[in-house]
mmCIF file of C-alpha atoms in Angstrom:
data_model
loop_
_atom_site.group_PDB
_atom_site.id
_atom_site.type_symbol
_atom_site.label_atom_id
_atom_site.label_comp_id
_atom_site.label_asym_id
_atom_site.label_seq_id
_atom_site.Cartn_x
_atom_site.Cartn_y
_atom_site.Cartn_z
ATOM 1 C CA UNK A 16 110.777 -106.196 106.519
ATOM 2 C CA UNK A 17 111.575 -107.800 109.854
ATOM 3 C CA UNK A 18 112.244 -111.461 109.037
ATOM 4 C CA UNK A 19 111.560 -112.784 112.525
ATOM 5 C CA UNK A 20 109.063 -115.645 112.959
ATOM 6 C CA UNK A 21 106.646 -113.239 114.641
ATOM 7 C CA UNK A 22 106.775 -110.828 111.703
ATOM 8 C CA UNK A 23 106.205 -113.652 109.218
ATOM 9 C CA UNK A 24 103.235 -114.897 111.214
ATOM 10 C CA UNK A 25 101.788 -111.384 111.369
ATOM 11 C CA UNK A 26 102.081 -110.996 107.591
ATOM 12 C CA UNK A 27 100.404 -114.378 107.075
ATOM 13 C CA UNK A 28 97.539 -113.308 109.349
ATOM 14 C CA UNK A 29 97.156 -110.045 107.431
ATOM 15 C CA UNK A 30 97.094 -111.862 104.070
ATOM 16 C CA UNK A 31 94.489 -114.308 105.397
ATOM 17 C CA UNK A 32 92.325 -111.371 106.423
ATOM 18 C CA UNK A 33 92.643 -109.694 103.004
ATOM 19 C CA UNK A 34 92.033 -112.994 101.168
ATOM 20 C CA UNK A 35 88.897 -113.653 103.212
ATOM 21 C CA UNK A 36 87.406 -110.206 102.772
ATOM 22 C CA UNK A 37 88.672 -109.014 99.394
ATOM 23 C CA UNK A 38 88.933 -112.246 97.416
ATOM 24 C CA UNK A 39 86.316 -114.474 99.021
ATOM 25 C CA UNK A 40 83.995 -111.583 99.962
ATOM 26 C CA UNK A 41 82.889 -113.328 103.151
ATOM 27 C CA UNK A 42 81.705 -110.807 105.781
ATOM 28 C CA UNK A 43 81.139 -113.307 108.602
ATOM 29 C CA UNK A 44 84.448 -115.056 108.106
ATOM 30 C CA UNK A 45 86.164 -111.667 107.974
ATOM 31 C CA UNK A 46 84.533 -110.596 111.227
ATOM 32 C CA UNK A 47 85.624 -113.897 112.784
ATOM 33 C CA UNK A 48 89.227 -112.829 112.144
ATOM 34 C CA UNK A 49 88.721 -109.663 114.191
ATOM 35 C CA UNK A 50 88.514 -108.860 117.881
ATOM 36 C CA UNK A 51 85.122 -108.118 119.412
ATOM 37 C CA UNK A 52 86.605 -104.732 120.310
ATOM 38 C CA UNK A 53 87.930 -103.905 116.882
ATOM 39 C CA UNK A 54 88.410 -100.251 115.975
ATOM 40 C CA UNK A 55 89.024 -98.900 112.526
ATOM 41 C CA UNK A 56 88.974 -95.906 110.206
ATOM 42 C CA UNK A 57 88.415 -95.754 106.466
ATOM 43 C CA UNK A 58 88.250 -92.904 104.005
ATOM 44 C CA UNK A 59 84.784 -91.623 104.931
ATOM 45 C CA UNK A 60 83.132 -90.359 108.079
ATOM 46 C CA UNK A 61 80.853 -93.439 108.253
ATOM 47 C CA UNK A 62 83.721 -95.838 107.956
ATOM 48 C CA UNK A 63 84.591 -95.849 111.594
ATOM 49 C CA UNK A 64 84.412 -99.030 113.592
ATOM 50 C CA UNK A 65 84.346 -99.441 117.359
ATOM 51 C CA UNK A 66 83.149 -103.025 117.692
ATOM 52 C CA UNK A 67 82.839 -106.145 115.589
ATOM 53 C CA UNK A 68 79.110 -105.629 114.869
ATOM 54 C CA UNK A 69 79.869 -102.337 113.120
ATOM 55 C CA UNK A 70 82.683 -103.976 111.176
ATOM 56 C CA UNK A 71 80.306 -106.722 110.025
ATOM 57 C CA UNK A 72 77.776 -104.130 108.832
ATOM 58 C CA UNK A 73 80.459 -102.368 106.794
ATOM 59 C CA UNK A 74 81.653 -105.671 105.341
ATOM 60 C CA UNK A 75 78.101 -106.488 104.223
ATOM 61 C CA UNK A 76 77.625 -103.044 102.663
ATOM 62 C CA UNK A 77 80.906 -103.395 100.804
ATOM 63 C CA UNK A 78 80.023 -106.844 99.472
ATOM 64 C CA UNK A 79 76.588 -105.631 98.353
ATOM 65 C CA UNK A 80 78.248 -102.791 96.420
ATOM 66 C CA UNK A 81 80.971 -104.989 94.910
ATOM 67 C CA UNK A 82 79.896 -108.640 95.174
ATOM 68 C CA UNK A 83 82.653 -109.986 92.933
ATOM 69 C CA UNK A 84 86.199 -110.773 94.045
ATOM 70 C CA UNK A 85 88.646 -107.919 94.503
ATOM 71 C CA UNK A 86 92.132 -108.746 93.330
ATOM 72 C CA UNK A 87 94.854 -107.132 95.372
ATOM 73 C CA UNK A 88 98.620 -106.880 95.321
ATOM 74 C CA UNK A 89 100.634 -105.849 98.355
ATOM 75 C CA UNK A 90 103.943 -104.001 98.329
ATOM 76 C CA UNK A 91 106.185 -102.346 100.888
ATOM 77 C CA UNK A 92 104.778 -104.507 103.643
ATOM 78 C CA UNK A 93 106.317 -104.333 107.118
ATOM 79 C CA UNK A 94 105.472 -106.214 110.292
ATOM 80 C CA UNK A 95 106.763 -106.108 113.826
ATOM 81 C CA UNK A 96 105.841 -107.633 117.143
ATOM 82 C CA UNK A 97 105.311 -104.971 119.806
ATOM 83 C CA UNK A 98 104.738 -107.267 122.777
ATOM 84 C CA UNK A 99 104.264 -111.016 123.157
ATOM 85 C CA UNK A 100 100.631 -110.687 122.096
ATOM 86 C CA UNK A 101 100.510 -107.431 120.104
ATOM 87 C CA UNK A 102 101.897 -106.646 116.659
ATOM 88 C CA UNK A 103 101.505 -104.209 113.767
ATOM 89 C CA UNK A 104 101.465 -104.688 109.983
ATOM 90 C CA UNK A 105 101.876 -101.712 107.631
ATOM 91 C CA UNK A 106 102.029 -101.500 103.865
ATOM 92 C CA UNK A 107 100.494 -100.407 100.586
ATOM 93 C CA UNK A 108 98.378 -102.292 98.075
ATOM 94 C CA UNK A 109 96.508 -101.899 94.807
ATOM 95 C CA UNK A 110 93.010 -103.293 94.316
ATOM 96 C CA UNK A 111 91.341 -104.244 91.007
ATOM 97 C CA UNK A 112 87.666 -105.158 90.639
ATOM 98 C CA UNK A 113 84.546 -104.826 88.507
ATOM 99 C CA UNK A 114 81.804 -102.399 89.488
ATOM 100 C CA UNK A 115 78.656 -102.003 87.368
ATOM 101 C CA UNK A 116 80.352 -104.126 84.696
ATOM 102 C CA UNK A 117 83.274 -101.727 84.521
ATOM 103 C CA UNK A 118 86.856 -102.428 85.479
ATOM 104 C CA UNK A 119 88.102 -100.229 88.290
ATOM 105 C CA UNK A 120 91.255 -99.887 90.323
ATOM 106 C CA UNK A 121 92.229 -98.307 93.620
ATOM 107 C CA UNK A 122 95.948 -97.651 93.793
ATOM 108 C CA UNK A 123 98.349 -96.874 96.612
ATOM 109 C CA UNK A 124 95.956 -97.839 99.399
ATOM 110 C CA UNK A 125 97.842 -97.525 102.664
ATOM 111 C CA UNK A 126 96.922 -99.891 105.451
ATOM 112 C CA UNK A 127 97.822 -100.272 109.093
ATOM 113 C CA UNK A 128 96.689 -103.366 110.961
ATOM 114 C CA UNK A 129 97.158 -103.729 114.698
ATOM 115 C CA UNK A 130 96.975 -107.417 115.588
ATOM 116 C CA UNK A 131 96.440 -109.183 118.889
ATOM 117 C CA UNK A 132 97.337 -112.779 119.678
ATOM 118 C CA UNK A 133 94.399 -114.693 121.131
ATOM 119 C CA UNK A 134 94.356 -118.446 121.787
ATOM 120 C CA UNK A 135 97.479 -118.882 119.680
ATOM 121 C CA UNK A 136 96.316 -116.980 116.573
ATOM 122 C CA UNK A 137 96.640 -113.378 115.442
ATOM 123 C CA UNK A 138 93.372 -111.471 115.034
ATOM 124 C CA UNK A 139 92.633 -107.935 113.913
ATOM 125 C CA UNK A 140 92.353 -105.360 116.711
ATOM 126 C CA UNK A 141 92.532 -102.136 114.662
ATOM 127 C CA UNK A 142 92.410 -101.368 110.936
ATOM 128 C CA UNK A 143 93.259 -98.097 109.232
ATOM 129 C CA UNK A 144 92.980 -97.584 105.466
ATOM 130 C CA UNK A 145 93.781 -94.447 103.515
ATOM 131 C CA UNK A 146 94.377 -93.343 99.949
ATOM 132 C CA UNK A 147 95.810 -90.051 98.693
ATOM 133 C CA UNK A 148 92.849 -87.906 97.692
ATOM 134 C CA UNK A 149 91.467 -84.383 97.809
ATOM 135 C CA UNK A 150 87.857 -85.547 97.619
ATOM 136 C CA UNK A 151 87.015 -85.472 101.317
ATOM 137 C CA UNK A 152 85.762 -82.526 103.294
ATOM 138 C CA UNK A 153 87.290 -81.301 106.510
ATOM 139 C CA UNK A 154 84.603 -82.768 108.766
ATOM 140 C CA UNK A 155 85.147 -86.275 107.336
ATOM 141 C CA UNK A 156 88.436 -86.589 109.160
ATOM 142 C CA UNK A 157 90.549 -87.713 106.214
ATOM 143 C CA UNK A 158 92.473 -90.824 107.268
ATOM 144 C CA UNK A 159 95.896 -89.246 106.995
ATOM 145 C CA UNK A 160 94.884 -86.993 109.869
ATOM 146 C CA UNK A 161 93.538 -89.972 111.793
ATOM 147 C CA UNK A 162 96.709 -91.968 111.394
ATOM 148 C CA UNK A 163 97.667 -90.750 114.843
ATOM 149 C CA UNK A 164 94.696 -92.695 116.210
ATOM 150 C CA UNK A 165 96.828 -95.798 115.772
ATOM 151 C CA UNK A 166 98.966 -94.709 118.699
ATOM 152 C CA UNK A 167 95.823 -94.057 120.740
ATOM 153 C CA UNK A 168 94.592 -97.557 119.955
ATOM 154 C CA UNK A 169 97.932 -99.016 120.999
ATOM 155 C CA UNK A 170 97.789 -97.028 124.229
ATOM 156 C CA UNK A 171 94.305 -98.374 124.890
ATOM 157 C CA UNK A 172 95.475 -101.915 124.247
ATOM 158 C CA UNK A 173 98.453 -101.462 126.557
ATOM 159 C CA UNK A 174 96.186 -100.067 129.286
ATOM 160 C CA UNK A 175 93.762 -102.962 128.884
ATOM 161 C CA UNK A 176 96.617 -105.452 128.989
ATOM 162 C CA UNK A 177 98.024 -103.737 132.083
ATOM 163 C CA UNK A 178 94.635 -103.960 133.793
ATOM 164 C CA UNK A 179 94.385 -107.637 132.855
ATOM 165 C CA UNK A 180 97.847 -108.329 134.289
ATOM 166 C CA UNK A 181 97.057 -106.364 137.451
ATOM 167 C CA UNK A 182 93.831 -108.308 137.938
ATOM 168 C CA UNK A 183 95.653 -111.597 137.343
ATOM 169 C CA UNK A 184 98.275 -110.561 139.902
ATOM 170 C CA UNK A 185 95.559 -109.679 142.430
ATOM 171 C CA UNK A 186 93.926 -113.056 141.877
ATOM 172 C CA UNK A 187 97.256 -114.842 142.356
ATOM 173 C CA UNK A 188 97.871 -112.905 145.569
ATOM 174 C CA UNK A 189 94.405 -113.844 146.828
ATOM 175 C CA UNK A 190 95.024 -117.494 145.984
ATOM 176 C CA UNK A 191 98.348 -117.410 147.809
ATOM 177 C CA UNK A 192 96.717 -116.372 151.101
ATOM 178 C CA UNK A 193 93.271 -117.961 150.775
ATOM 179 C CA UNK A 194 91.966 -121.400 151.619
ATOM 180 C CA UNK A 195 90.424 -122.641 148.380
ATOM 181 C CA UNK A 196 87.470 -124.454 149.954
ATOM 182 C CA UNK A 197 86.241 -121.985 152.563
ATOM 183 C CA UNK A 198 87.491 -118.661 151.229
ATOM 184 C CA UNK A 199 89.039 -117.875 154.622
ATOM 185 C CA UNK A 200 92.697 -117.026 155.083
ATOM 186 C CA UNK A 201 94.947 -120.073 154.887
ATOM 187 C CA UNK A 202 97.346 -121.173 157.612
ATOM 188 C CA UNK A 203 100.331 -119.381 156.102
ATOM 189 C CA UNK A 204 98.508 -116.047 156.070
ATOM 190 C CA UNK A 205 97.175 -116.569 159.600
ATOM 191 C CA UNK A 206 100.674 -117.384 160.861
ATOM 192 C CA UNK A 207 102.013 -114.221 159.237
ATOM 193 C CA UNK A 208 99.289 -112.104 160.825
ATOM 194 C CA UNK A 209 99.960 -113.601 164.245
ATOM 195 C CA UNK A 210 103.687 -112.913 163.889
ATOM 196 C CA UNK A 211 102.970 -109.288 162.988
ATOM 197 C CA UNK A 212 100.667 -108.851 165.983
ATOM 198 C CA UNK A 213 103.198 -110.383 168.381
ATOM 199 C CA UNK A 214 105.890 -108.042 167.055
ATOM 200 C CA UNK A 215 103.495 -105.149 167.538
ATOM 201 C CA UNK A 216 103.128 -106.145 171.195
ATOM 202 C CA UNK A 217 106.819 -105.455 171.753
ATOM 203 C CA UNK A 218 106.390 -101.826 170.660
ATOM 204 C CA UNK A 219 102.793 -101.012 171.546
ATOM 205 C CA UNK A 220 101.514 -103.428 174.213
ATOM 206 C CA UNK A 221 97.782 -104.093 173.920
ATOM 207 C CA UNK A 222 95.557 -107.117 174.570
ATOM 208 C CA UNK A 223 96.015 -109.848 171.967
ATOM 209 C CA UNK A 224 93.854 -112.955 172.146
ATOM 210 C CA UNK A 225 93.584 -116.174 170.139
ATOM 211 C CA UNK A 226 90.518 -118.351 169.703
ATOM 212 C CA UNK A 227 91.259 -121.832 168.365
ATOM 213 C CA UNK A 228 88.196 -123.809 167.259
ATOM 214 C CA UNK A 229 87.552 -127.383 166.223
ATOM 215 C CA UNK A 230 84.340 -128.896 164.813
ATOM 216 C CA UNK A 231 83.124 -131.661 167.106
ATOM 217 C CA UNK A 232 82.462 -135.138 165.666
ATOM 218 C CA UNK A 233 83.478 -133.994 162.190
ATOM 219 C CA UNK A 234 84.869 -137.409 161.270
ATOM 220 C CA UNK A 235 81.368 -138.826 161.728
ATOM 221 C CA UNK A 236 80.091 -136.409 159.078
ATOM 222 C CA UNK A 237 82.662 -137.597 156.539
ATOM 223 C CA UNK A 238 82.123 -141.258 157.440
ATOM 224 C CA UNK A 239 78.339 -141.083 157.450
ATOM 225 C CA UNK A 240 77.623 -138.582 154.680
ATOM 226 C CA UNK A 241 80.741 -138.500 152.522
ATOM 227 C CA UNK A 242 83.535 -135.993 152.103
ATOM 228 C CA UNK A 243 81.528 -133.747 149.775
ATOM 229 C CA UNK A 244 78.936 -133.216 152.483
ATOM 230 C CA UNK A 245 81.759 -132.689 154.945
ATOM 231 C CA UNK A 246 83.146 -129.958 152.716
ATOM 232 C CA UNK A 247 79.717 -128.305 152.621
ATOM 233 C CA UNK A 248 79.635 -128.305 156.420
ATOM 234 C CA UNK A 249 83.073 -126.679 156.518
ATOM 235 C CA UNK A 250 81.922 -123.977 154.126
ATOM 236 C CA UNK A 251 78.762 -123.299 156.148
ATOM 237 C CA UNK A 252 80.674 -123.129 159.431
ATOM 238 C CA UNK A 253 83.135 -120.719 157.782
ATOM 239 C CA UNK A 254 80.247 -118.520 156.684
ATOM 240 C CA UNK A 255 78.737 -118.448 160.175
ATOM 241 C CA UNK A 256 82.080 -117.518 161.738
ATOM 242 C CA UNK A 257 82.855 -114.853 159.117
ATOM 243 C CA UNK A 258 79.560 -113.098 159.788
ATOM 244 C CA UNK A 259 80.419 -112.599 163.458
ATOM 245 C CA UNK A 260 84.050 -111.485 163.524
ATOM 246 C CA UNK A 261 85.299 -107.920 163.288
ATOM 247 C CA UNK A 262 87.108 -106.538 160.263
ATOM 248 C CA UNK A 263 90.213 -106.091 162.412
ATOM 249 C CA UNK A 264 90.250 -109.797 163.333
ATOM 250 C CA UNK A 265 91.978 -112.440 161.222
ATOM 251 C CA UNK A 266 89.971 -115.637 160.722
ATOM 252 C CA UNK A 267 91.724 -118.538 159.040
ATOM 253 C CA UNK A 268 91.277 -122.199 158.384
ATOM 254 C CA UNK A 269 93.956 -123.703 160.558
ATOM 255 C CA UNK A 270 93.802 -127.142 159.012
ATOM 256 C CA UNK A 271 91.205 -129.869 158.527
ATOM 257 C CA UNK A 272 88.226 -128.867 160.650
ATOM 258 C CA UNK A 273 90.136 -126.372 162.813
ATOM 259 C CA UNK A 274 89.872 -122.577 162.638
ATOM 260 C CA UNK A 275 92.001 -119.882 164.240
ATOM 261 C CA UNK A 276 90.843 -116.378 165.063
ATOM 262 C CA UNK A 277 93.472 -113.731 165.850
ATOM 263 C CA UNK A 278 91.890 -110.880 167.843
ATOM 264 C CA UNK A 279 94.063 -107.750 168.253
ATOM 265 C CA UNK A 280 93.125 -105.237 170.955
ATOM 266 C CA UNK A 281 90.773 -107.748 172.550
ATOM 267 C CA UNK A 282 90.602 -108.452 176.261
ATOM 268 C CA UNK A 283 90.104 -111.934 177.632
ATOM 269 C CA UNK A 284 86.526 -111.105 178.622
ATOM 270 C CA UNK A 285 85.678 -109.733 175.180
ATOM 271 C CA UNK A 286 87.226 -112.819 173.608
ATOM 272 C CA UNK A 287 85.144 -115.016 175.904
ATOM 273 C CA UNK A 288 81.949 -113.289 174.793
ATOM 274 C CA UNK A 289 82.917 -113.565 171.126
ATOM 275 C CA UNK A 290 83.892 -117.231 171.474
ATOM 276 C CA UNK A 291 80.574 -118.067 173.089
ATOM 277 C CA UNK A 292 78.701 -116.187 170.365
ATOM 278 C CA UNK A 293 80.531 -118.239 167.736
ATOM 279 C CA UNK A 294 79.809 -121.443 169.638
ATOM 280 C CA UNK A 295 76.086 -120.684 169.848
ATOM 281 C CA UNK A 296 75.850 -119.667 166.155
ATOM 282 C CA UNK A 297 77.151 -123.070 165.070
ATOM 283 C CA UNK A 298 75.247 -125.078 167.707
ATOM 284 C CA UNK A 299 71.913 -123.529 166.715
ATOM 285 C CA UNK A 300 72.424 -124.040 162.967
ATOM 286 C CA UNK A 301 70.712 -126.949 161.215
ATOM 287 C CA UNK A 302 73.297 -128.547 158.934
ATOM 288 C CA UNK A 303 71.011 -131.293 157.650
ATOM 289 C CA UNK A 304 73.182 -134.167 158.870
ATOM 290 C CA UNK A 305 72.582 -136.824 161.505
ATOM 291 C CA UNK A 306 75.421 -135.464 163.605
ATOM 292 C CA UNK A 307 75.357 -132.606 166.109
ATOM 293 C CA UNK A 308 77.656 -129.977 164.593
ATOM 294 C CA UNK A 309 79.187 -127.963 167.437
ATOM 295 C CA UNK A 310 82.463 -126.248 168.266
ATOM 296 C CA UNK A 311 85.032 -126.728 170.985
ATOM 297 C CA UNK A 312 86.931 -123.464 171.495
ATOM 298 C CA UNK A 313 90.162 -122.658 173.289
ATOM 299 C CA UNK A 314 91.014 -119.068 174.230
ATOM 300 C CA UNK A 315 94.508 -117.840 175.105
ATOM 301 C CA UNK A 316 95.799 -114.319 175.680
ATOM 302 C CA UNK A 317 99.284 -113.106 174.852
ATOM 303 C CA UNK A 318 101.595 -112.594 177.803
ATOM 304 C CA UNK A 319 105.050 -111.007 177.781
ATOM 305 C CA UNK A 320 107.637 -113.363 176.313
ATOM 306 C CA UNK A 321 105.139 -115.452 174.337
ATOM 307 C CA UNK A 322 106.233 -116.673 170.920
ATOM 308 C CA UNK A 323 103.802 -117.695 168.242
ATOM 309 C CA UNK A 324 104.408 -121.344 169.142
ATOM 310 C CA UNK A 325 103.906 -120.914 172.894
ATOM 311 C CA UNK A 326 100.732 -118.869 172.425
ATOM 312 C CA UNK A 327 99.298 -121.428 170.007
ATOM 313 C CA UNK A 328 100.221 -124.272 172.344
ATOM 314 C CA UNK A 329 98.216 -122.667 175.147
ATOM 315 C CA UNK A 330 95.229 -122.081 172.844
ATOM 316 C CA UNK A 331 95.434 -125.683 171.660
ATOM 317 C CA UNK A 332 95.625 -126.976 175.253
ATOM 318 C CA UNK A 333 92.530 -124.932 176.134
ATOM 319 C CA UNK A 334 90.651 -126.306 173.111
ATOM 320 C CA UNK A 335 91.651 -129.862 174.073
ATOM 321 C CA UNK A 336 90.337 -129.181 177.554
ATOM 322 C CA UNK A 337 86.988 -128.103 176.069
ATOM 323 C CA UNK A 338 86.856 -131.431 174.247
ATOM 324 C CA UNK A 339 87.623 -133.349 177.429
ATOM 325 C CA UNK A 340 84.915 -131.518 179.330
ATOM 326 C CA UNK A 341 82.216 -132.568 176.902
ATOM 327 C CA UNK A 342 82.614 -130.455 173.737
ATOM 328 C CA UNK A 343 80.400 -127.571 172.593
ATOM 329 C CA UNK A 344 82.026 -125.233 175.080
ATOM 330 C CA UNK A 345 84.690 -122.563 175.569
ATOM 331 C CA UNK A 346 87.781 -123.200 177.659
ATOM 332 C CA UNK A 347 90.559 -120.789 178.695
ATOM 333 C CA UNK A 348 94.284 -121.124 178.961
ATOM 334 C CA UNK A 349 95.623 -120.419 182.460
#
């Protein structure tokens, strides 16, 4: 047997399972040691398990048939970790019990347990039991033939684990480029998009326009209603903006109460119309605060030789000009 700590822990988990079911005859406690997606095969056609509810039913039937303890002895046991959270235990055992007041024994029972590590403990994912016999008909799928199902179960587990890892990776990627509060792109992602679009201009010149926006009097919202209410306003403004931009545009939270919209293939006139639509959507919305929530917007179009910094500086200057002229308006960079 593999003497690694993982193998020893797997064997201990297997013995706990057998103690709970065979010796203590506790169906619920046995089911608690198994995965909700447990699969298993016994010696008969009915003894197939595809979820924990079926396993619990079989446990209850077994206990009703043989309510007394079943003594067991294990030999030739082997255990091995397959991955960090998957392992297998194989071996043979003999079982001795009383049935209808008569002593009975089942010898040379072969078992295969596939275990999964969940919340720091090993639980049963797949169980396969078999015993040499000629008593089963062809349609019952004698367990020796079904031993290959173990590999299918392992493949399923690997696929599920792969899907879980892929989903976790997708979530991490989303978190890396997303502003947690608003769900918009964060500044890093918006910067990257703007860099890509500027590089594209050098090869395939086309109109590229920025719209930089700032929420007017936002400090008064935080001071008068608290930062939680301020966050709610930011989320609502983000929703209003998201509903009105194209899928080809990149809308990001630029920082604080500022938003940046990168508009590829967009003329200055089209950007003006879009900026004014965004301004009106926010100005006409009732935010439930004693402050007029409006936007000041600065629009700047890429010109040959612009860097990201120079283009943003012109958009920022235009937005500052909109503030100076009274807020709730759109201003353009020269």
